[in-house]
Amino acid sequence: MVAAVGFLVSPLVGAGEMTSLYTPLGLGACTVPPPEIARSYEQRDLVVEECPAPVPYRLFVVSSDARSWVDLRRNDLDWSSEQRVVYGRDVLALGHFPNVSASGVAEWRLDETGMPLALIVRLRLVDPAKDATQGATISRLLVVGFSADSFCDMGLAQSNDEARRLADTATACTATLPR
Amino acid sequence: MSLTKLIPIPAVINPGVGPARQATMLQLLGSPRHTYDRECQAVTNVTLKPHMMTSSVGPFRVTGFDKAVASLTKVMSEISVARPDIYESLGTAGMLCARFVRGSEVSISNHSWGTAVDLTLDGNLDQRGDGMCQQGLADIAPIFNRHGWFWGAGFRTEDAMHFEVAEDTIRSWFSGEPHVAQILSLGDRGPDVLALQTKLNALGFTLILDGAFGRGTMAQVMAFQRAKGLPVDGVVGPTTAAALGLA
């Protein structure tokens, strides 16, 4: 079931088709999580915010000094995109200082019963090919798929349509995210 | 031996150098921006911005504070002679990123001034916080130290990919020189802000003397500017400083 308060759900386009639920990632929407969760990040000198997410998921935006990524929790099991976002060689080759876009939203792809099957989050990186004094950035969409017992890296996309195609295609799963 | 082989952080590192404190950076270089986001943004401080430069330092290109870029070029030159194998493998994961640490309203990334650089070896970024470091980073850390840079492996949570201009090095750059930060604005901290607040209170304003240029200080600077017929922007530049008797 999806907790719909404060969320935007795209109109159903037809029986059996995937729909999207949008949850905010902005300043006013994300809050400090309970102390037992915040402490585990503080011990690693990380800062964490919890952002709205559909039940049974919990969505955390985690920040080091200059980079940020999302962590997910479902039924007390945690998964982190840190390795993917911060250390992924394709991300490193793309740009510097990947960060979860603070002005954007998280897009959850839902099946016909309203269960989330994937998460799409926008990342912004400093463009190393341009004059960084001007603050030029590169944007990519991180796609994370959900299965019964794991979370899955489904790739990076350049457009919303491409991200949704990845999210809606189970075969796009390339690597399970570490817990 | 592989340069990216993981080894424990050496027992003795960073002899004679310490990390740059945020207060020092704000005092000597000023706040890179008036406002911050959770994403990397360009430096907008009109005094600091002309010091930002993009240049090759040898194995890669960076954008950063001019003195730091010049120093990094010398570091890379020494590495090219002492360890050409490492030099050929070096890349960067970034030098300049002006932003708040997400979730914090006060902590500015230490990449905000372009005086820190994150390094890769063979395209691999060292994992932060695992208590290990790439062999190649440990090998070149003493060279950085000799040039007055601090290695991030010495942070409470080790960050071996990270090298930054050390506290004393930053201070030495500005000893005997006028501070780069000749403009005070939202986000600035330090004795110059305290002097501003003291001056405003002497003129009848009611600021808490905390040395932090917050929204309250900005509002009262704007009130002062309005009363004096100055452009009302909440920034203490040369004209406002002169009107306050601070110049």
Tab-separated table of C-alpha atoms in Angstrom, chain A residues 25-27 30 42-47 49 51 61 63-68 82-83 86-87 89 92 96-97 99-103 124 126 128-135 137, chain B residues 37-43 49 52-54 61 63 92-97 99-105 108-111 118 120 122-128 156-157 161-162:
chain	number	residue	atom	x	y	z
A	25	LEU	CA	13.665	15.557	-1.739
A	26	GLY	CA	13.782	19.242	-0.853
A	27	LEU	CA	14.748	20.993	2.331
A	30	CYS	CA	13.307	15.842	4.531
A	42	GLU	CA	27.298	10.333	12.617
A	43	GLN	CA	29.776	7.682	13.717
A	44	ARG	CA	31.097	7.721	10.148
A	45	ASP	CA	31.034	11.536	9.985
A	46	LEU	CA	28.098	11.420	7.612
A	47	VAL	CA	24.924	13.496	7.745
A	49	GLU	CA	18.111	13.149	6.230
A	51	CYS	CA	12.747	11.928	3.008
A	61	VAL	CA	19.730	11.021	1.674
A	63	SER	CA	25.953	13.231	2.722
A	64	SER	CA	29.692	13.193	3.169
A	65	ASP	CA	31.728	16.382	2.895
A	66	ALA	CA	31.059	16.953	-0.795
A	67	ARG	CA	28.995	14.018	-2.084
A	68	SER	CA	25.569	12.569	-1.370
A	82	GLU	CA	27.119	4.841	-1.871
A	83	GLN	CA	29.333	2.391	-3.735
A	86	VAL	CA	30.580	7.656	-5.147
A	87	TYR	CA	32.911	4.901	-6.333
A	89	ARG	CA	33.969	3.991	-12.301
A	92	LEU	CA	33.884	8.903	-11.740
A	96	HIS	CA	33.033	15.169	-10.010
A	97	PHE	CA	31.192	15.354	-6.689
A	99	ASN	CA	25.084	14.767	-5.333
A	100	VAL	CA	21.429	13.923	-5.048
A	101	SER	CA	19.582	16.833	-6.621
A	102	ALA	CA	18.164	18.845	-3.756
A	103	SER	CA	15.552	20.598	-5.859
A	124	ARG	CA	24.118	16.220	-10.359
A	126	VAL	CA	30.402	18.954	-11.612
A	128	PRO	CA	35.102	18.441	-15.499
A	129	ALA	CA	35.159	19.242	-19.203
A	130	LYS	CA	33.881	22.754	-18.668
A	131	ASP	CA	35.162	25.702	-16.721
A	132	ALA	CA	34.198	24.683	-13.206
A	133	THR	CA	34.382	28.289	-12.027
A	134	GLN	CA	31.020	28.709	-13.785
A	135	GLY	CA	29.447	25.808	-11.887
A	137	THR	CA	26.896	20.467	-14.017
B	37	ASP	CA	22.665	24.670	-1.717
B	38	ARG	CA	23.127	20.925	-1.277
B	39	GLU	CA	24.716	20.701	-4.706
B	40	CYS	CA	28.040	22.061	-5.901
B	41	GLN	CA	27.781	25.652	-7.070
B	42	ALA	CA	30.162	28.260	-8.430
B	43	VAL	CA	32.060	30.662	-6.179
B	49	LYS	CA	36.172	34.551	-7.506
B	52	MET	CA	39.631	30.713	-8.988
B	53	MET	CA	41.412	29.223	-11.965
B	54	THR	CA	41.212	26.169	-14.185
B	61	ARG	CA	43.134	19.502	-14.907
B	63	THR	CA	39.678	24.236	-10.911
B	92	THR	CA	41.136	13.636	-9.866
B	93	ALA	CA	37.639	13.289	-8.473
B	94	GLY	CA	37.347	17.040	-8.028
B	95	MET	CA	38.762	20.100	-6.305
B	96	LEU	CA	36.073	22.823	-6.199
B	97	CYS	CA	32.583	22.282	-4.834
B	99	ARG	CA	28.073	23.746	-0.946
B	100	PHE	CA	26.694	23.091	2.491
B	101	VAL	CA	27.157	19.604	3.781
B	102	ARG	CA	23.618	18.341	3.204
B	103	GLY	CA	21.645	18.292	6.435
B	104	SER	CA	23.762	21.032	7.925
B	105	GLU	CA	23.090	24.760	7.908
B	108	ILE	CA	30.574	24.265	4.409
B	109	SER	CA	32.360	21.601	2.407
B	110	ASN	CA	36.111	21.980	2.626
B	111	HIS	CA	36.146	21.827	-1.167
B	118	ASP	CA	40.410	14.239	-4.242
B	120	THR	CA	42.046	8.643	-8.095
B	122	ASP	CA	43.937	4.105	-12.251
B	123	GLY	CA	40.423	5.537	-12.201
B	124	ASN	CA	39.676	4.120	-8.731
B	125	LEU	CA	38.616	6.272	-5.804
B	126	ASP	CA	39.818	5.108	-2.405
B	127	GLN	CA	36.972	4.012	-0.122
B	128	ARG	CA	36.413	6.525	2.661
B	156	ARG	CA	38.786	11.062	12.433
B	157	THR	CA	37.060	9.103	9.685
B	161	MET	CA	41.503	10.096	-1.363
B	162	HIS	CA	41.569	13.631	0.023
